[in-house]
Amino acid sequence: MRINKYIASCGVASRRKAEELILNKKVKVNGKLIEELSFQVDEQKDSVEVDGVKISLDENLVYILLNKPEGYITTVKDQFDRKSVIDLLSDIKERVFPVGRLDYETSGLLLLTNDGDLTYKLTHPKHEIDKTYIAMVKGQLSEEEIKNFKSGLYIDDYKTAPAKIKVVYYDKNKDISKLEIKIHEGKNRQVRKMCKAINHPVLRLKRVAMGKITLNDCKIGEYRHLTEEEVNYLKSI
Ligand code: URA
């Protein structure tokens, strides 16, 4: 098995992150540092270490849904020492990592797992799953702006794929609109950039669904394990 797939299957990191680990010289096979990304592991015989820790294929796979509060990063650590979503998973002993990311200021549905293969699949540009957001934005959208949003916009020289948008309401007193937005891509700060591109900057943003998986009654800052049905659904995408 290719080394990055092996590391992902052990639940240590996604395939992409596994490649970074290799390039950062953190991976050894039978005591020797691995440099080629195409290295093939013999699952029966080889002993693989990541950061000095031996890894194996029989790790328990866990699938968590967290309702992320605003003010948390989705990486394990950052240079500003801000709080990480991992700090909220008090009794999860497996080393899980987020499926995609949410901005520091965004709240809502975040999946975390140590199943690197599923992460790879769900975040691959070829079959990125539909994500639903509720956005509070400045101002009232015109028909023209809604049409442009739906058909795709230029952000950072990139044309976004067609997206779905519904105006839930417009509050005339506060001059803000509540929108339901569905996109399947996952570019950095995409919803914020798309709303800015039609001159309606985001004031607050929350993700409420990924495909058919929804927050249900998971409260802010809390988490739950996905049901078997939900895991099978994600694997079938
Ligand atoms: N789009 C954004 O702009 N931010 C997020 O956190 C997710 C999607």
PDB file of C-alpha atoms and ligand atoms in Angstrom:
ATOM      1  CA  MET A   1       0.000   0.000   0.000  1.00  0.00           C
ATOM      2  CA  ARG A   2       1.247   3.491  -0.826  1.00  0.00           C
ATOM      3  CA  ILE A   3       2.701   5.126   2.305  1.00  0.00           C
ATOM      4  CA  ASN A   4       0.246   8.064   2.485  1.00  0.00           C
ATOM      5  CA  LYS A   5      -2.739   5.708   2.174  1.00  0.00           C
ATOM      6  CA  TYR A   6      -1.263   3.479   4.884  1.00  0.00           C
ATOM      7  CA  ILE A   7      -0.845   6.436   7.278  1.00  0.00           C
ATOM      8  CA  ALA A   8      -4.419   7.572   6.531  1.00  0.00           C
ATOM      9  CA  SER A   9      -5.792   4.048   7.065  1.00  0.00           C
ATOM     10  CA  CYS A  10      -4.095   3.942  10.468  1.00  0.00           C
ATOM     11  CA  GLY A  11      -6.129   7.000  11.429  1.00  0.00           C
ATOM     12  CA  VAL A  12      -3.144   9.274  11.904  1.00  0.00           C
ATOM     13  CA  ALA A  13      -3.798  11.950   9.252  1.00  0.00           C
ATOM     14  CA  SER A  14      -5.563  12.504   5.949  1.00  0.00           C
ATOM     15  CA  ARG A  15      -3.685  11.334   2.840  1.00  0.00           C
ATOM     16  CA  ARG A  16      -2.735  14.909   2.011  1.00  0.00           C
ATOM     17  CA  LYS A  17      -1.479  15.606   5.547  1.00  0.00           C
ATOM     18  CA  ALA A  18       0.384  12.286   5.442  1.00  0.00           C
ATOM     19  CA  GLU A  19       2.331  13.548   2.428  1.00  0.00           C
ATOM     20  CA  GLU A  20       3.256  16.658   4.412  1.00  0.00           C
ATOM     21  CA  LEU A  21       4.471  14.447   7.262  1.00  0.00           C
ATOM     22  CA  ILE A  22       6.692  12.571   4.821  1.00  0.00           C
ATOM     23  CA  LEU A  23       8.081  15.784   3.312  1.00  0.00           C
ATOM     24  CA  ASN A  24       8.716  17.086   6.842  1.00  0.00           C
ATOM     25  CA  LYS A  25      10.797  13.960   7.522  1.00  0.00           C
ATOM     26  CA  LYS A  26       8.506  12.620  10.241  1.00  0.00           C
ATOM     27  CA  VAL A  27       7.983   9.155   8.760  1.00  0.00           C
ATOM     28  CA  LYS A  28      10.237   6.121   9.164  1.00  0.00           C
ATOM     29  CA  VAL A  29       9.805   2.592   7.852  1.00  0.00           C
ATOM     30  CA  ASN A  30      11.837  -0.098   9.614  1.00  0.00           C
ATOM     31  CA  GLY A  31      13.865   2.667  11.255  1.00  0.00           C
ATOM     32  CA  LYS A  32      14.743   4.425   7.980  1.00  0.00           C
ATOM     33  CA  LEU A  33      13.562   7.908   7.077  1.00  0.00           C
ATOM     34  CA  ILE A  34      11.207   7.878   4.058  1.00  0.00           C
ATOM     35  CA  GLU A  35      11.610  10.575   1.418  1.00  0.00           C
ATOM     36  CA  GLU A  36       9.595   9.318  -1.567  1.00  0.00           C
ATOM     37  CA  LEU A  37       5.858   9.956  -1.502  1.00  0.00           C
ATOM     38  CA  SER A  38       5.360   6.862  -3.665  1.00  0.00           C
ATOM     39  CA  PHE A  39       6.984   4.488  -1.123  1.00  0.00           C
ATOM     40  CA  GLN A  40       5.091   1.181  -0.870  1.00  0.00           C
ATOM     41  CA  VAL A  41       4.488  -0.326   2.576  1.00  0.00           C
ATOM     42  CA  ASP A  42       4.232  -4.060   3.130  1.00  0.00           C
ATOM     43  CA  GLU A  43       1.353  -4.129   5.638  1.00  0.00           C
ATOM     44  CA  GLN A  44       2.358  -7.545   7.018  1.00  0.00           C
ATOM     45  CA  LYS A  45       6.062  -6.965   7.507  1.00  0.00           C
ATOM     46  CA  ASP A  46       6.949  -3.291   7.698  1.00  0.00           C
ATOM     47  CA  SER A  47       7.079  -1.287  10.902  1.00  0.00           C
ATOM     48  CA  VAL A  48       5.981   2.329  10.324  1.00  0.00           C
ATOM     49  CA  GLU A  49       6.646   5.214  12.709  1.00  0.00           C
ATOM     50  CA  VAL A  50       5.222   8.757  12.587  1.00  0.00           C
ATOM     51  CA  ASP A  51       6.989  11.281  14.793  1.00  0.00           C
ATOM     52  CA  GLY A  52       8.686   8.452  16.651  1.00  0.00           C
ATOM     53  CA  VAL A  53       5.406   6.605  17.397  1.00  0.00           C
ATOM     54  CA  LYS A  54       4.735   3.199  15.854  1.00  0.00           C
ATOM     55  CA  ILE A  55       1.401   3.132  14.017  1.00  0.00           C
ATOM     56  CA  SER A  56      -0.795   0.173  13.056  1.00  0.00           C
ATOM     57  CA  LEU A  57      -3.900  -0.575  11.020  1.00  0.00           C
ATOM     58  CA  ASP A  58      -6.133  -1.779  13.837  1.00  0.00           C
ATOM     59  CA  GLU A  59      -6.930   1.625  15.355  1.00  0.00           C
ATOM     60  CA  ASN A  60     -10.533   2.206  16.444  1.00  0.00           C
ATOM     61  CA  LEU A  61     -12.238   4.474  13.894  1.00  0.00           C
ATOM     62  CA  VAL A  62     -14.399   7.223  15.368  1.00  0.00           C
ATOM     63  CA  TYR A  63     -16.735   9.715  13.678  1.00  0.00           C
ATOM     64  CA  ILE A  64     -17.692  12.826  15.619  1.00  0.00           C
ATOM     65  CA  LEU A  65     -20.069  15.702  14.882  1.00  0.00           C
ATOM     66  CA  LEU A  66     -19.239  18.894  16.795  1.00  0.00           C
ATOM     67  CA  ASN A  67     -21.287  22.079  16.961  1.00  0.00           C
ATOM     68  CA  LYS A  68     -18.310  24.442  16.794  1.00  0.00           C
ATOM     69  CA  PRO A  69     -18.611  27.730  18.677  1.00  0.00           C
ATOM     70  CA  GLU A  70     -17.210  30.943  17.182  1.00  0.00           C
ATOM     71  CA  GLY A  71     -13.689  31.707  18.419  1.00  0.00           C
ATOM     72  CA  TYR A  72     -12.123  28.272  17.908  1.00  0.00           C
ATOM     73  CA  ILE A  73      -9.610  27.202  15.274  1.00  0.00           C
ATOM     74  CA  THR A  74     -10.052  23.894  13.451  1.00  0.00           C
ATOM     75  CA  THR A  75      -6.344  23.080  13.289  1.00  0.00           C
ATOM     76  CA  VAL A  76      -4.666  21.508  16.276  1.00  0.00           C
ATOM     77  CA  LYS A  77      -2.502  24.528  17.068  1.00  0.00           C
ATOM     78  CA  ASP A  78      -1.688  27.939  15.656  1.00  0.00           C
ATOM     79  CA  GLN A  79       0.928  30.597  16.169  1.00  0.00           C
ATOM     80  CA  PHE A  80      -1.428  32.793  18.229  1.00  0.00           C
ATOM     81  CA  ASP A  81      -2.190  30.046  20.741  1.00  0.00           C
ATOM     82  CA  ARG A  82      -5.938  30.327  20.128  1.00  0.00           C
ATOM     83  CA  LYS A  83      -8.366  27.698  21.417  1.00  0.00           C
ATOM     84  CA  SER A  84      -8.753  24.647  19.161  1.00  0.00           C
ATOM     85  CA  VAL A  85     -11.871  22.518  18.556  1.00  0.00           C
ATOM     86  CA  ILE A  86      -9.812  19.559  19.768  1.00  0.00           C
ATOM     87  CA  ASP A  87      -9.951  21.094  23.300  1.00  0.00           C
ATOM     88  CA  LEU A  88     -13.745  20.553  23.227  1.00  0.00           C
ATOM     89  CA  LEU A  89     -13.512  16.775  22.705  1.00  0.00           C
ATOM     90  CA  SER A  90     -12.870  15.990  26.343  1.00  0.00           C
ATOM     91  CA  ASP A  91     -13.422  12.246  26.350  1.00  0.00           C
ATOM     92  CA  ILE A  92     -12.288  11.260  22.871  1.00  0.00           C
ATOM     93  CA  LYS A  93      -8.977   9.475  23.281  1.00  0.00           C
ATOM     94  CA  GLU A  94      -8.396   8.795  19.566  1.00  0.00           C
ATOM     95  CA  ARG A  95      -6.437  11.396  17.617  1.00  0.00           C
ATOM     96  CA  VAL A  96      -9.135  12.811  15.342  1.00  0.00           C
ATOM     97  CA  PHE A  97      -8.826  15.585  12.792  1.00  0.00           C
ATOM     98  CA  PRO A  98     -11.427  17.805  11.098  1.00  0.00           C
ATOM     99  CA  VAL A  99     -12.979  16.958   7.742  1.00  0.00           C
ATOM    100  CA  GLY A 100     -12.253  20.245   5.962  1.00  0.00           C
ATOM    101  CA  ARG A 101     -12.302  23.382   8.055  1.00  0.00           C
ATOM    102  CA  LEU A 102     -14.395  26.198   9.429  1.00  0.00           C
ATOM    103  CA  ASP A 103     -13.058  29.712   9.976  1.00  0.00           C
ATOM    104  CA  TYR A 104     -12.209  30.907  13.477  1.00  0.00           C
ATOM    105  CA  GLU A 105     -15.326  33.136  13.436  1.00  0.00           C
ATOM    106  CA  THR A 106     -17.685  30.532  11.874  1.00  0.00           C
ATOM    107  CA  SER A 107     -19.825  28.269  14.052  1.00  0.00           C
ATOM    108  CA  GLY A 108     -21.722  25.064  13.385  1.00  0.00           C
ATOM    109  CA  LEU A 109     -21.347  21.587  12.034  1.00  0.00           C
ATOM    110  CA  LEU A 110     -17.840  20.169  11.934  1.00  0.00           C
ATOM    111  CA  LEU A 111     -17.072  16.493  11.369  1.00  0.00           C
ATOM    112  CA  LEU A 112     -13.955  15.031  12.966  1.00  0.00           C
ATOM    113  CA  THR A 113     -12.580  11.557  12.432  1.00  0.00           C
ATOM    114  CA  ASN A 114      -9.450   9.439  12.417  1.00  0.00           C
ATOM    115  CA  ASP A 115     -10.679   7.737   9.212  1.00  0.00           C
ATOM    116  CA  GLY A 116      -8.248   9.348   6.799  1.00  0.00           C
ATOM    117  CA  ASP A 117      -9.767   7.619   3.799  1.00  0.00           C
ATOM    118  CA  LEU A 118     -13.197   9.091   4.459  1.00  0.00           C
ATOM    119  CA  THR A 119     -11.679  12.558   4.998  1.00  0.00           C
ATOM    120  CA  TYR A 120      -9.809  12.236   1.717  1.00  0.00           C
ATOM    121  CA  LYS A 121     -12.988  11.273  -0.084  1.00  0.00           C
ATOM    122  CA  LEU A 122     -15.202  13.964   1.409  1.00  0.00           C
ATOM    123  CA  THR A 123     -12.734  16.790   0.815  1.00  0.00           C
ATOM    124  CA  HIS A 124     -11.592  15.744  -2.645  1.00  0.00           C
ATOM    125  CA  PRO A 125     -12.613  18.456  -5.162  1.00  0.00           C
ATOM    126  CA  LYS A 126     -14.124  15.753  -7.400  1.00  0.00           C
ATOM    127  CA  HIS A 127     -16.866  14.813  -4.954  1.00  0.00           C
ATOM    128  CA  GLU A 128     -17.101  17.525  -2.364  1.00  0.00           C
ATOM    129  CA  ILE A 129     -20.368  17.127  -0.537  1.00  0.00           C
ATOM    130  CA  ASP A 130     -23.055  19.869  -0.382  1.00  0.00           C
ATOM    131  CA  LYS A 131     -22.659  22.138   2.627  1.00  0.00           C
ATOM    132  CA  THR A 132     -25.495  24.306   3.946  1.00  0.00           C
ATOM    133  CA  TYR A 133     -24.832  27.607   5.727  1.00  0.00           C
ATOM    134  CA  ILE A 134     -26.978  30.201   7.425  1.00  0.00           C
ATOM    135  CA  ALA A 135     -25.474  33.640   6.876  1.00  0.00           C
ATOM    136  CA  MET A 136     -26.487  36.980   8.341  1.00  0.00           C
ATOM    137  CA  VAL A 137     -25.376  39.629   5.854  1.00  0.00           C
ATOM    138  CA  LYS A 138     -25.529  43.389   5.538  1.00  0.00           C
ATOM    139  CA  GLY A 139     -28.300  44.908   3.432  1.00  0.00           C
ATOM    140  CA  GLN A 140     -31.024  43.574   1.160  1.00  0.00           C
ATOM    141  CA  LEU A 141     -30.208  41.461  -1.906  1.00  0.00           C
ATOM    142  CA  SER A 142     -31.558  42.446  -5.318  1.00  0.00           C
ATOM    143  CA  GLU A 143     -32.859  39.893  -7.832  1.00  0.00           C
ATOM    144  CA  GLU A 144     -29.776  40.566  -9.954  1.00  0.00           C
ATOM    145  CA  GLU A 145     -27.394  39.830  -7.049  1.00  0.00           C
ATOM    146  CA  ILE A 146     -29.223  36.599  -6.246  1.00  0.00           C
ATOM    147  CA  LYS A 147     -28.995  35.557  -9.899  1.00  0.00           C
ATOM    148  CA  ASN A 148     -25.253  36.287  -9.994  1.00  0.00           C
ATOM    149  CA  PHE A 149     -24.686  34.385  -6.762  1.00  0.00           C
ATOM    150  CA  LYS A 150     -26.538  31.364  -8.139  1.00  0.00           C
ATOM    151  CA  SER A 151     -24.713  31.252 -11.440  1.00  0.00           C
ATOM    152  CA  GLY A 152     -21.175  31.591  -9.997  1.00  0.00           C
ATOM    153  CA  LEU A 153     -18.958  34.546  -9.065  1.00  0.00           C
ATOM    154  CA  TYR A 154     -15.331  35.510  -9.405  1.00  0.00           C
ATOM    155  CA  ILE A 155     -13.413  35.329  -6.135  1.00  0.00           C
ATOM    156  CA  ASP A 156      -9.596  35.561  -6.195  1.00  0.00           C
ATOM    157  CA  ASP A 157      -9.572  34.982  -9.990  1.00  0.00           C
ATOM    158  CA  TYR A 158     -11.561  31.805  -9.524  1.00  0.00           C
ATOM    159  CA  LYS A 159     -15.113  31.313 -10.797  1.00  0.00           C
ATOM    160  CA  THR A 160     -17.238  29.522  -8.234  1.00  0.00           C
ATOM    161  CA  ALA A 161     -19.530  26.702  -9.289  1.00  0.00           C
ATOM    162  CA  PRO A 162     -23.282  27.357  -9.337  1.00  0.00           C
ATOM    163  CA  ALA A 163     -24.585  27.722  -5.786  1.00  0.00           C
ATOM    164  CA  LYS A 164     -27.985  27.771  -4.116  1.00  0.00           C
ATOM    165  CA  ILE A 165     -29.238  30.736  -2.136  1.00  0.00           C
ATOM    166  CA  LYS A 166     -32.544  31.518  -0.407  1.00  0.00           C
ATOM    167  CA  VAL A 167     -33.441  34.700   1.431  1.00  0.00           C
ATOM    168  CA  VAL A 168     -35.007  33.597   4.733  1.00  0.00           C
ATOM    169  CA  TYR A 169     -35.907  37.186   5.658  1.00  0.00           C
ATOM    170  CA  TYR A 170     -34.857  40.813   5.411  1.00  0.00           C
ATOM    171  CA  ASP A 171     -34.938  42.878   8.619  1.00  0.00           C
ATOM    172  CA  LYS A 172     -35.664  46.428   7.517  1.00  0.00           C
ATOM    173  CA  ASN A 173     -34.941  48.005  10.932  1.00  0.00           C
ATOM    174  CA  LYS A 174     -31.472  46.500  11.185  1.00  0.00           C
ATOM    175  CA  ASP A 175     -30.909  46.421   7.407  1.00  0.00           C
ATOM    176  CA  ILE A 176     -29.677  42.834   7.514  1.00  0.00           C
ATOM    177  CA  SER A 177     -30.692  39.672   5.621  1.00  0.00           C
ATOM    178  CA  LYS A 178     -30.729  36.085   6.750  1.00  0.00           C
ATOM    179  CA  LEU A 179     -29.695  33.725   3.941  1.00  0.00           C
ATOM    180  CA  GLU A 180     -29.565  29.961   3.439  1.00  0.00           C
ATOM    181  CA  ILE A 181     -26.635  29.101   1.163  1.00  0.00           C
ATOM    182  CA  LYS A 182     -25.620  25.732  -0.275  1.00  0.00           C
ATOM    183  CA  ILE A 183     -22.230  25.172  -1.908  1.00  0.00           C
ATOM    184  CA  HIS A 184     -20.302  22.019  -2.687  1.00  0.00           C
ATOM    185  CA  GLU A 185     -16.850  23.520  -3.072  1.00  0.00           C
ATOM    186  CA  GLY A 186     -14.548  24.240  -0.162  1.00  0.00           C
ATOM    187  CA  LYS A 187     -12.331  27.177  -1.076  1.00  0.00           C
ATOM    188  CA  ASN A 188     -10.853  29.210   1.743  1.00  0.00           C
ATOM    189  CA  ARG A 189     -13.509  31.579   3.229  1.00  0.00           C
ATOM    190  CA  GLN A 190     -15.673  30.880   0.206  1.00  0.00           C
ATOM    191  CA  VAL A 191     -19.078  31.917   1.562  1.00  0.00           C
ATOM    192  CA  ARG A 192     -17.657  35.137   3.006  1.00  0.00           C
ATOM    193  CA  LYS A 193     -15.925  35.962  -0.268  1.00  0.00           C
ATOM    194  CA  MET A 194     -19.028  35.167  -2.346  1.00  0.00           C
ATOM    195  CA  CYS A 195     -21.219  37.416  -0.192  1.00  0.00           C
ATOM    196  CA  LYS A 196     -18.619  40.179  -0.336  1.00  0.00           C
ATOM    197  CA  ALA A 197     -18.494  39.832  -4.120  1.00  0.00           C
ATOM    198  CA  ILE A 198     -22.181  40.821  -4.295  1.00  0.00           C
ATOM    199  CA  ASN A 199     -21.572  43.654  -1.780  1.00  0.00           C
ATOM    200  CA  HIS A 200     -23.302  42.025   1.184  1.00  0.00           C
ATOM    201  CA  PRO A 201     -20.565  41.228   3.706  1.00  0.00           C
ATOM    202  CA  VAL A 202     -21.191  38.409   6.162  1.00  0.00           C
ATOM    203  CA  LEU A 203     -21.863  39.457   9.750  1.00  0.00           C
ATOM    204  CA  ARG A 204     -22.253  35.921  11.148  1.00  0.00           C
ATOM    205  CA  LEU A 205     -21.929  32.492   9.602  1.00  0.00           C
ATOM    206  CA  LYS A 206     -23.014  29.065  10.733  1.00  0.00           C
ATOM    207  CA  ARG A 207     -22.841  25.686   8.950  1.00  0.00           C
ATOM    208  CA  VAL A 208     -25.993  23.677   9.584  1.00  0.00           C
ATOM    209  CA  ALA A 209     -25.593  20.618   7.327  1.00  0.00           C
ATOM    210  CA  MET A 210     -23.168  18.526   5.288  1.00  0.00           C
ATOM    211  CA  GLY A 211     -25.168  16.525   2.764  1.00  0.00           C
ATOM    212  CA  LYS A 212     -27.928  14.842   4.775  1.00  0.00           C
ATOM    213  CA  ILE A 213     -26.035  15.153   8.071  1.00  0.00           C
ATOM    214  CA  THR A 214     -27.512  17.932  10.206  1.00  0.00           C
ATOM    215  CA  LEU A 215     -26.811  19.443  13.620  1.00  0.00           C
ATOM    216  CA  ASN A 216     -30.217  18.346  14.918  1.00  0.00           C
ATOM    217  CA  ASP A 217     -30.264  19.214  18.587  1.00  0.00           C
ATOM    218  CA  CYS A 218     -26.521  19.145  19.163  1.00  0.00           C
ATOM    219  CA  LYS A 219     -25.942  22.313  21.237  1.00  0.00           C
ATOM    220  CA  ILE A 220     -23.172  24.813  20.616  1.00  0.00           C
ATOM    221  CA  GLY A 221     -19.855  23.524  22.003  1.00  0.00           C
ATOM    222  CA  GLU A 222     -21.221  19.972  22.280  1.00  0.00           C
ATOM    223  CA  TYR A 223     -20.534  16.898  20.190  1.00  0.00           C
ATOM    224  CA  ARG A 224     -21.924  13.454  19.463  1.00  0.00           C
ATOM    225  CA  HIS A 225     -20.802  10.300  17.671  1.00  0.00           C
ATOM    226  CA  LEU A 226     -22.359   9.838  14.233  1.00  0.00           C
ATOM    227  CA  THR A 227     -24.867   6.994  13.982  1.00  0.00           C
ATOM    228  CA  GLU A 228     -23.976   3.922  11.937  1.00  0.00           C
ATOM    229  CA  GLU A 229     -26.509   5.052   9.338  1.00  0.00           C
ATOM    230  CA  GLU A 230     -24.820   8.472   9.052  1.00  0.00           C
ATOM    231  CA  VAL A 231     -21.360   6.892   8.695  1.00  0.00           C
ATOM    232  CA  ASN A 232     -22.629   4.510   6.004  1.00  0.00           C
ATOM    233  CA  TYR A 233     -24.254   7.410   4.195  1.00  0.00           C
ATOM    234  CA  LEU A 234     -20.975   9.393   4.171  1.00  0.00           C
ATOM    235  CA  LYS A 235     -19.050   6.348   2.948  1.00  0.00           C
ATOM    236  CA  SER A 236     -21.565   5.841   0.141  1.00  0.00           C
ATOM    237  CA  ILE A 237     -21.095   9.342  -1.309  1.00  0.00           C
TER     238      ILE A 237
HETATM  239  N1  URA B   1     -17.132  29.593   3.997  1.00  0.00           N
HETATM  240  C1  URA B   1     -16.589  30.562   4.759  1.00  0.00           C
HETATM  241  O1  URA B   1     -16.446  31.697   4.318  1.00  0.00           O
HETATM  242  N2  URA B   1     -16.189  30.249   5.996  1.00  0.00           N
HETATM  243  C2  URA B   1     -16.332  29.026   6.539  1.00  0.00           C
HETATM  244  O2  URA B   1     -15.950  28.801   7.688  1.00  0.00           O
HETATM  245  C3  URA B   1     -16.908  28.034   5.731  1.00  0.00           C
HETATM  246  C4  URA B   1     -17.305  28.344   4.464  1.00  0.00           C
END
